[in-house]
Amino acid sequence: MKNVKILSVLFALVLMFSLFSVSVFAEAEAETTAAAAAEAVEDASDEEEAVEEHSGFEPMNFIKNLKYMGVGMLCIIIVIGVLIGVTIVLNKVTAKKK
């Protein structure tokens, strides 16, 4: 019964961490989106000219998206770390004592 309580607490902590991180990233994304929208309005005429000149591959889009790729990789590393930590804790809690 003790193990079930420990597992429930661990699950609740992981769930709270996940929900907290989602809200933090949502706020950051909202700020970024608002700034990007303001910039997009200013650059609308420039983009129309750029599309008329050439359409296709634009290397600067890759550079602009590096930030989002970095945040995604950081989140993946955090989730893997949490899974490894939970696995280690579960192995220690549920191991049979000699």
Tab-separated table of N, CA, C and O in Angstrom:
chain	number	residue	atom	x	y	z
A	1	MET	N	0.820	-1.192	0.000
A	1	MET	CA	0.000	0.000	0.000
A	1	MET	C	0.869	1.264	0.000
A	1	MET	O	0.508	2.268	-0.592
A	2	LYS	N	2.021	1.164	0.665
A	2	LYS	CA	2.931	2.301	0.728
A	2	LYS	C	3.446	2.650	-0.664
A	2	LYS	O	3.584	3.829	-1.019
A	3	ASN	N	3.745	1.615	-1.469
A	3	ASN	CA	4.253	1.844	-2.821
A	3	ASN	C	3.224	2.559	-3.690
A	3	ASN	O	3.577	3.389	-4.522
A	4	VAL	N	1.954	2.221	-3.515
A	4	VAL	CA	0.900	2.848	-4.303
A	4	VAL	C	0.815	4.334	-3.978
A	4	VAL	O	0.647	5.166	-4.867
A	5	LYS	N	0.962	4.684	-2.709
A	5	LYS	CA	0.920	6.098	-2.317
A	5	LYS	C	2.113	6.848	-2.911
A	5	LYS	O	1.966	7.969	-3.395
A	6	ILE	N	3.279	6.235	-2.876
A	6	ILE	CA	4.472	6.872	-3.432
A	6	ILE	C	4.307	7.078	-4.933
A	6	ILE	O	4.621	8.144	-5.465
A	7	LEU	N	3.799	6.057	-5.620
A	7	LEU	CA	3.572	6.176	-7.059
A	7	LEU	C	2.551	7.256	-7.373
A	7	LEU	O	2.709	8.013	-8.341
A	8	SER	N	1.511	7.359	-6.552
A	8	SER	CA	0.497	8.392	-6.764
A	8	SER	C	1.092	9.781	-6.602
A	8	SER	O	0.801	10.689	-7.383
A	9	VAL	N	1.936	9.958	-5.604
A	9	VAL	CA	2.576	11.255	-5.381
A	9	VAL	C	3.512	11.584	-6.537
A	9	VAL	O	3.517	12.714	-7.041
A	10	LEU	N	4.303	10.612	-6.994
A	10	LEU	CA	5.197	10.844	-8.125
A	10	LEU	C	4.423	11.210	-9.380
A	10	LEU	O	4.796	12.130	-10.112
A	11	PHE	N	3.337	10.500	-9.619
A	11	PHE	CA	2.519	10.795	-10.793
A	11	PHE	C	1.932	12.203	-10.704
A	11	PHE	O	1.914	12.943	-11.684
A	12	ALA	N	1.452	12.578	-9.516
A	12	ALA	CA	0.891	13.918	-9.329
A	12	ALA	C	1.951	14.989	-9.564
A	12	ALA	O	1.678	16.027	-10.182
A	13	LEU	N	3.179	14.759	-9.089
A	13	LEU	CA	4.254	15.727	-9.298
A	13	LEU	C	4.602	15.874	-10.777
A	13	LEU	O	4.788	16.991	-11.267
A	14	VAL	N	4.689	14.762	-11.477
A	14	VAL	CA	4.988	14.814	-12.909
A	14	VAL	C	3.866	15.521	-13.654
A	14	VAL	O	4.117	16.344	-14.546
A	15	LEU	N	2.629	15.255	-13.288
A	15	LEU	CA	1.489	15.894	-13.935
A	15	LEU	C	1.494	17.402	-13.677
A	15	LEU	O	1.287	18.193	-14.600
A	16	MET	N	1.757	17.809	-12.428
A	16	MET	CA	1.804	19.237	-12.115
A	16	MET	C	2.935	19.916	-12.868
A	16	MET	O	2.778	21.022	-13.389
A	17	PHE	N	4.102	19.273	-12.957
A	17	PHE	CA	5.222	19.840	-13.696
A	17	PHE	C	4.870	20.005	-15.167
A	17	PHE	O	5.165	21.022	-15.783
A	18	SER	N	4.205	19.022	-15.730
A	18	SER	CA	3.821	19.085	-17.141
A	18	SER	C	2.846	20.231	-17.391
A	18	SER	O	2.999	20.989	-18.343
A	19	LEU	N	1.842	20.347	-16.523
A	19	LEU	CA	0.860	21.415	-16.695
A	19	LEU	C	1.491	22.784	-16.511
A	19	LEU	O	1.178	23.734	-17.229
A	20	PHE	N	2.413	22.906	-15.562
A	20	PHE	CA	3.090	24.175	-15.331
A	20	PHE	C	3.937	24.557	-16.537
A	20	PHE	O	3.923	25.701	-16.972
A	21	SER	N	4.672	23.598	-17.081
A	21	SER	CA	5.539	23.910	-18.218
A	21	SER	C	4.719	24.276	-19.449
A	21	SER	O	5.123	25.138	-20.226
A	22	VAL	N	3.559	23.666	-19.619
A	22	VAL	CA	2.706	24.008	-20.754
A	22	VAL	C	2.233	25.451	-20.634
A	22	VAL	O	2.253	26.207	-21.606
A	23	SER	N	1.835	25.877	-19.425
A	23	SER	CA	1.358	27.253	-19.262
A	23	SER	C	2.492	28.259	-19.460
A	23	SER	O	2.291	29.329	-20.030
A	24	VAL	N	3.687	27.925	-18.999
A	24	VAL	CA	4.831	28.826	-19.167
A	24	VAL	C	5.153	28.999	-20.647
A	24	VAL	O	5.344	30.120	-21.126
A	25	PHE	N	5.195	27.892	-21.390
A	25	PHE	CA	5.492	27.975	-22.811
A	25	PHE	C	4.361	28.652	-23.577
A	25	PHE	O	4.595	29.330	-24.566
A	26	ALA	N	3.114	28.487	-23.122
A	26	ALA	CA	1.984	29.142	-23.793
A	26	ALA	C	2.076	30.655	-23.632
A	26	ALA	O	1.816	31.400	-24.584
A	27	GLU	N	2.457	31.127	-22.437
A	27	GLU	CA	2.607	32.568	-22.231
A	27	GLU	C	3.736	33.122	-23.095
A	27	GLU	O	3.596	34.187	-23.709
A	28	ALA	N	4.846	32.410	-23.142
A	28	ALA	CA	5.971	32.858	-23.959
A	28	ALA	C	5.584	32.871	-25.438
A	28	ALA	O	5.946	33.794	-26.176
A	29	GLU	N	4.842	31.883	-25.859
A	29	GLU	CA	4.412	31.815	-27.260
A	29	GLU	C	3.437	32.948	-27.574
A	29	GLU	O	3.482	33.522	-28.656
A	30	ALA	N	2.560	33.295	-26.628
A	30	ALA	CA	1.611	34.384	-26.850
A	30	ALA	C	2.344	35.709	-27.027
A	30	ALA	O	2.001	36.511	-27.905
A	31	GLU	N	3.358	35.950	-26.204
A	31	GLU	CA	4.144	37.170	-26.332
A	31	GLU	C	4.875	37.202	-27.674
A	31	GLU	O	4.912	38.226	-28.354
A	32	THR	N	5.450	36.073	-28.042
A	32	THR	CA	6.169	35.983	-29.310
A	32	THR	C	5.221	36.183	-30.485
A	32	THR	O	5.547	36.872	-31.452
A	33	THR	N	4.034	35.591	-30.386
A	33	THR	CA	3.055	35.709	-31.459
A	33	THR	C	2.585	37.152	-31.616
A	33	THR	O	2.432	37.634	-32.739
A	34	ALA	N	2.357	37.844	-30.490
A	34	ALA	CA	1.916	39.239	-30.561
A	34	ALA	C	2.996	40.102	-31.206
A	34	ALA	O	2.699	40.961	-32.060
A	35	ALA	N	4.238	39.887	-30.837
A	35	ALA	CA	5.339	40.654	-31.428
A	35	ALA	C	5.485	40.326	-32.908
A	35	ALA	O	5.720	41.215	-33.742
A	36	ALA	N	5.340	39.066	-33.256
A	36	ALA	CA	5.459	38.657	-34.654
A	36	ALA	C	4.316	39.233	-35.488
A	36	ALA	O	4.513	39.607	-36.644
A	37	ALA	N	3.122	39.307	-34.906
A	37	ALA	CA	1.984	39.864	-35.634
A	37	ALA	C	2.213	41.344	-35.923
A	37	ALA	O	1.924	41.819	-37.031
A	38	ALA	N	2.730	42.063	-34.935
A	38	ALA	CA	3.017	43.481	-35.142
A	38	ALA	C	4.088	43.661	-36.224
A	38	ALA	O	3.998	44.551	-37.075
A	39	GLU	N	5.090	42.812	-36.186
A	39	GLU	CA	6.158	42.882	-37.189
A	39	GLU	C	5.642	42.485	-38.567
A	39	GLU	O	6.044	43.052	-39.582
A	40	ALA	N	4.727	41.534	-38.598
A	40	ALA	CA	4.190	41.066	-39.875
A	40	ALA	C	3.390	42.159	-40.570
A	40	ALA	O	3.429	42.269	-41.792
A	41	VAL	N	2.665	42.946	-39.777
A	41	VAL	CA	1.898	44.038	-40.370
A	41	VAL	C	2.841	45.051	-41.018
A	41	VAL	O	2.587	45.540	-42.116
A	42	GLU	N	3.950	45.330	-40.338
A	42	GLU	CA	4.918	46.285	-40.870
A	42	GLU	C	5.622	45.750	-42.112
A	42	GLU	O	5.939	46.492	-43.039
A	43	ASP	N	5.876	44.447	-42.117
A	43	ASP	CA	6.652	43.862	-43.206
A	43	ASP	C	5.789	43.288	-44.329
A	43	ASP	O	6.315	42.627	-45.224
A	44	ALA	N	4.485	43.522	-44.297
A	44	ALA	CA	3.599	42.915	-45.295
A	44	ALA	C	3.963	43.350	-46.711
A	44	ALA	O	4.015	42.526	-47.631
A	45	SER	N	4.226	44.628	-46.881
A	45	SER	CA	4.549	45.091	-48.233
A	45	SER	C	5.901	44.559	-48.688
A	45	SER	O	6.087	44.227	-49.861
A	46	ASP	N	6.873	44.469	-47.754
A	46	ASP	CA	8.183	43.922	-48.105
A	46	ASP	C	8.087	42.464	-48.520
A	46	ASP	O	8.754	42.031	-49.455
A	47	GLU	N	7.223	41.702	-47.839
A	47	GLU	CA	7.073	40.288	-48.158
A	47	GLU	C	6.420	40.100	-49.526
A	47	GLU	O	6.767	39.187	-50.261
A	48	GLU	N	5.457	40.960	-49.837
A	48	GLU	CA	4.808	40.853	-51.147
A	48	GLU	C	5.822	41.073	-52.262
A	48	GLU	O	5.820	40.360	-53.268
A	49	GLU	N	6.718	42.035	-52.065
A	49	GLU	CA	7.755	42.277	-53.056
A	49	GLU	C	8.718	41.099	-53.132
A	49	GLU	O	9.151	40.712	-54.217
A	50	ALA	N	9.047	40.534	-51.979
A	50	ALA	CA	9.978	39.411	-51.956
A	50	ALA	C	9.382	38.196	-52.643
A	50	ALA	O	10.084	37.463	-53.348
A	51	VAL	N	8.088	37.960	-52.444
A	51	VAL	CA	7.435	36.821	-53.081
A	51	VAL	C	7.402	37.023	-54.585
A	51	VAL	O	7.584	36.083	-55.358
A	52	GLU	N	7.169	38.249	-55.017
A	52	GLU	CA	7.146	38.510	-56.448
A	52	GLU	C	8.519	38.289	-57.074
A	52	GLU	O	8.630	37.804	-58.190
A	53	GLU	N	9.582	38.645	-56.327
A	53	GLU	CA	10.937	38.482	-56.849
A	53	GLU	C	11.314	37.014	-56.948
A	53	GLU	O	11.848	36.571	-57.940
A	54	HIS	N	11.058	36.275	-55.889
A	54	HIS	CA	11.388	34.845	-55.887
A	54	HIS	C	10.513	34.144	-54.866
A	54	HIS	O	10.221	34.662	-53.811
A	55	SER	N	10.071	32.984	-55.215
A	55	SER	CA	9.344	32.164	-54.255
A	55	SER	C	10.062	30.832	-54.173
A	55	SER	O	10.566	30.317	-55.151
A	56	GLY	N	10.143	30.317	-52.964
A	56	GLY	CA	10.840	29.054	-52.776
A	56	GLY	C	11.624	29.047	-51.481
A	56	GLY	O	11.167	29.521	-50.463
A	57	PHE	N	12.812	28.558	-51.571
A	57	PHE	CA	13.652	28.372	-50.393
A	57	PHE	C	14.139	29.713	-49.843
A	57	PHE	O	14.683	30.532	-50.583
A	58	GLU	N	13.922	29.904	-48.528
A	58	GLU	CA	14.409	31.108	-47.870
A	58	GLU	C	15.208	30.691	-46.641
A	58	GLU	O	14.641	30.268	-45.637
A	59	PRO	N	16.534	30.788	-46.685
A	59	PRO	CA	17.377	30.319	-45.588
A	59	PRO	C	17.143	31.048	-44.267
A	59	PRO	O	17.331	30.471	-43.204
A	60	MET	N	16.696	32.283	-44.295
A	60	MET	CA	16.473	33.012	-43.046
A	60	MET	C	15.334	32.414	-42.228
A	60	MET	O	15.307	32.555	-41.016
A	61	ASN	N	14.392	31.739	-42.887
A	61	ASN	CA	13.329	31.072	-42.135
A	61	ASN	C	13.907	29.980	-41.249
A	61	ASN	O	13.413	29.748	-40.143
A	62	PHE	N	14.942	29.312	-41.730
A	62	PHE	CA	15.606	28.293	-40.911
A	62	PHE	C	16.244	28.944	-39.685
A	62	PHE	O	16.109	28.451	-38.571
A	63	ILE	N	16.906	30.053	-39.867
A	63	ILE	CA	17.549	30.751	-38.759
A	63	ILE	C	16.509	31.246	-37.760
A	63	ILE	O	16.702	31.137	-36.548
A	64	LYS	N	15.391	31.757	-38.248
A	64	LYS	CA	14.333	32.231	-37.356
A	64	LYS	C	13.732	31.095	-36.540
A	64	LYS	O	13.286	31.303	-35.415
A	65	ASN	N	13.694	29.902	-37.096
A	65	ASN	CA	13.077	28.765	-36.406
A	65	ASN	C	14.030	28.017	-35.490
A	65	ASN	O	13.616	27.089	-34.792
A	66	LEU	N	15.301	28.382	-35.468
A	66	LEU	CA	16.248	27.696	-34.586
A	66	LEU	C	15.858	27.820	-33.122
A	66	LEU	O	16.048	26.887	-32.340
A	67	LYS	N	15.292	28.962	-32.744
A	67	LYS	CA	14.866	29.161	-31.354
A	67	LYS	C	13.805	28.127	-30.976
A	67	LYS	O	13.883	27.497	-29.914
A	68	TYR	N	12.832	27.926	-31.844
A	68	TYR	CA	11.761	26.973	-31.557
A	68	TYR	C	12.286	25.539	-31.532
A	68	TYR	O	11.848	24.721	-30.723
A	69	MET	N	13.217	25.244	-32.419
A	69	MET	CA	13.812	23.903	-32.415
A	69	MET	C	14.606	23.668	-31.133
A	69	MET	O	14.577	22.579	-30.560
A	70	GLY	N	15.312	24.696	-30.664
A	70	GLY	CA	16.069	24.587	-29.420
A	70	GLY	C	15.161	24.354	-28.230
A	70	GLY	O	15.443	23.513	-27.369
A	71	VAL	N	14.036	25.082	-28.172
A	71	VAL	CA	13.082	24.886	-27.071
A	71	VAL	C	12.499	23.481	-27.138
A	71	VAL	O	12.337	22.810	-26.107
A	72	GLY	N	12.205	23.016	-28.333
A	72	GLY	CA	11.672	21.653	-28.481
A	72	GLY	C	12.662	20.601	-28.016
A	72	GLY	O	12.292	19.648	-27.316
A	73	MET	N	13.931	20.761	-28.386
A	73	MET	CA	14.949	19.800	-27.954
A	73	MET	C	15.134	19.855	-26.439
A	73	MET	O	15.322	18.818	-25.792
A	74	LEU	N	15.092	21.056	-25.857
A	74	LEU	CA	15.207	21.186	-24.409
A	74	LEU	C	14.059	20.476	-23.710
A	74	LEU	O	14.276	19.761	-22.721
A	75	CYS	N	12.854	20.619	-24.241
A	75	CYS	CA	11.699	19.926	-23.654
A	75	CYS	C	11.852	18.413	-23.750
A	75	CYS	O	11.510	17.697	-22.807
A	76	ILE	N	12.350	17.938	-24.869
A	76	ILE	CA	12.560	16.501	-25.034
A	76	ILE	C	13.576	15.996	-24.018
A	76	ILE	O	13.379	14.950	-23.378
A	77	ILE	N	14.661	16.741	-23.821
A	77	ILE	CA	15.684	16.344	-22.852
A	77	ILE	C	15.111	16.340	-21.442
A	77	ILE	O	15.393	15.430	-20.647
A	78	ILE	N	14.283	17.334	-21.113
A	78	ILE	CA	13.672	17.393	-19.782
A	78	ILE	C	12.756	16.198	-19.565
A	78	ILE	O	12.793	15.550	-18.514
A	79	VAL	N	11.936	15.871	-20.564
A	79	VAL	CA	11.014	14.735	-20.428
A	79	VAL	C	11.791	13.430	-20.278
A	79	VAL	O	11.445	12.582	-19.442
A	80	ILE	N	12.851	13.259	-21.053
A	80	ILE	CA	13.663	12.043	-20.923
A	80	ILE	C	14.295	11.976	-19.540
A	80	ILE	O	14.329	10.915	-18.909
A	81	GLY	N	14.778	13.109	-19.039
A	81	GLY	CA	15.359	13.145	-17.687
A	81	GLY	C	14.341	12.781	-16.624
A	81	GLY	O	14.645	12.035	-15.679
A	82	VAL	N	13.111	13.299	-16.763
A	82	VAL	CA	12.051	12.966	-15.802
A	82	VAL	C	11.741	11.474	-15.867
A	82	VAL	O	11.590	10.819	-14.826
A	83	LEU	N	11.658	10.923	-17.064
A	83	LEU	CA	11.382	9.480	-17.193
A	83	LEU	C	12.498	8.644	-16.573
A	83	LEU	O	12.223	7.651	-15.883
A	84	ILE	N	13.740	9.025	-16.784
A	84	ILE	CA	14.856	8.299	-16.185
A	84	ILE	C	14.792	8.410	-14.672
A	84	ILE	O	14.970	7.413	-13.952
A	85	GLY	N	14.527	9.607	-14.164
A	85	GLY	CA	14.437	9.806	-12.712
A	85	GLY	C	13.321	8.990	-12.093
A	85	GLY	O	13.503	8.351	-11.049
A	86	VAL	N	12.137	8.996	-12.723
A	86	VAL	CA	11.013	8.213	-12.203
A	86	VAL	C	11.343	6.730	-12.237
A	86	VAL	O	11.027	5.983	-11.297
A	87	THR	N	12.006	6.270	-13.294
A	87	THR	CA	12.387	4.862	-13.383
A	87	THR	C	13.355	4.481	-12.272
A	87	THR	O	13.204	3.423	-11.638
A	88	ILE	N	14.329	5.329	-12.002
A	88	ILE	CA	15.294	5.048	-10.929
A	88	ILE	C	14.591	4.992	-9.583
A	88	ILE	O	14.828	4.082	-8.779
A	89	VAL	N	13.699	5.961	-9.340
A	89	VAL	CA	12.978	5.988	-8.059
A	89	VAL	C	12.094	4.755	-7.928
A	89	VAL	O	12.049	4.115	-6.864
A	90	LEU	N	11.394	4.390	-8.990
A	90	LEU	CA	10.529	3.204	-8.931
A	90	LEU	C	11.342	1.941	-8.703
A	90	LEU	O	10.910	1.040	-7.964
A	91	ASN	N	12.514	1.829	-9.319
A	91	ASN	CA	13.362	0.652	-9.094
A	91	ASN	C	13.802	0.569	-7.650
A	91	ASN	O	13.859	-0.503	-7.058
A	92	LYS	N	14.144	1.715	-7.046
A	92	LYS	CA	14.587	1.691	-5.650
A	92	LYS	C	13.438	1.416	-4.698
A	92	LYS	O	13.591	0.728	-3.702
A	93	VAL	N	12.249	1.953	-5.011
A	93	VAL	CA	11.099	1.773	-4.119
A	93	VAL	C	10.571	0.356	-4.190
A	93	VAL	O	10.206	-0.239	-3.166
A	94	THR	N	10.509	-0.219	-5.378
A	94	THR	CA	9.886	-1.529	-5.545
A	94	THR	C	10.871	-2.704	-5.504
A	94	THR	O	10.458	-3.838	-5.658
A	95	ALA	N	12.154	-2.425	-5.305
A	95	ALA	CA	13.134	-3.506	-5.272
A	95	ALA	C	12.929	-4.365	-4.030
A	95	ALA	O	12.608	-3.871	-2.953
A	96	LYS	N	13.102	-5.667	-4.215
A	96	LYS	CA	12.978	-6.579	-3.090
A	96	LYS	C	14.227	-6.480	-2.221
A	96	LYS	O	15.341	-6.475	-2.716
A	97	LYS	N	13.995	-6.395	-0.940
A	97	LYS	CA	15.117	-6.274	-0.010
A	97	LYS	C	15.667	-7.655	0.314
A	97	LYS	O	14.958	-8.603	0.515
A	98	LYS	N	16.998	-7.746	0.377
A	98	LYS	CA	17.644	-9.044	0.639
A	98	LYS	C	17.826	-9.265	2.097
A	98	LYS	O	17.986	-8.482	2.921
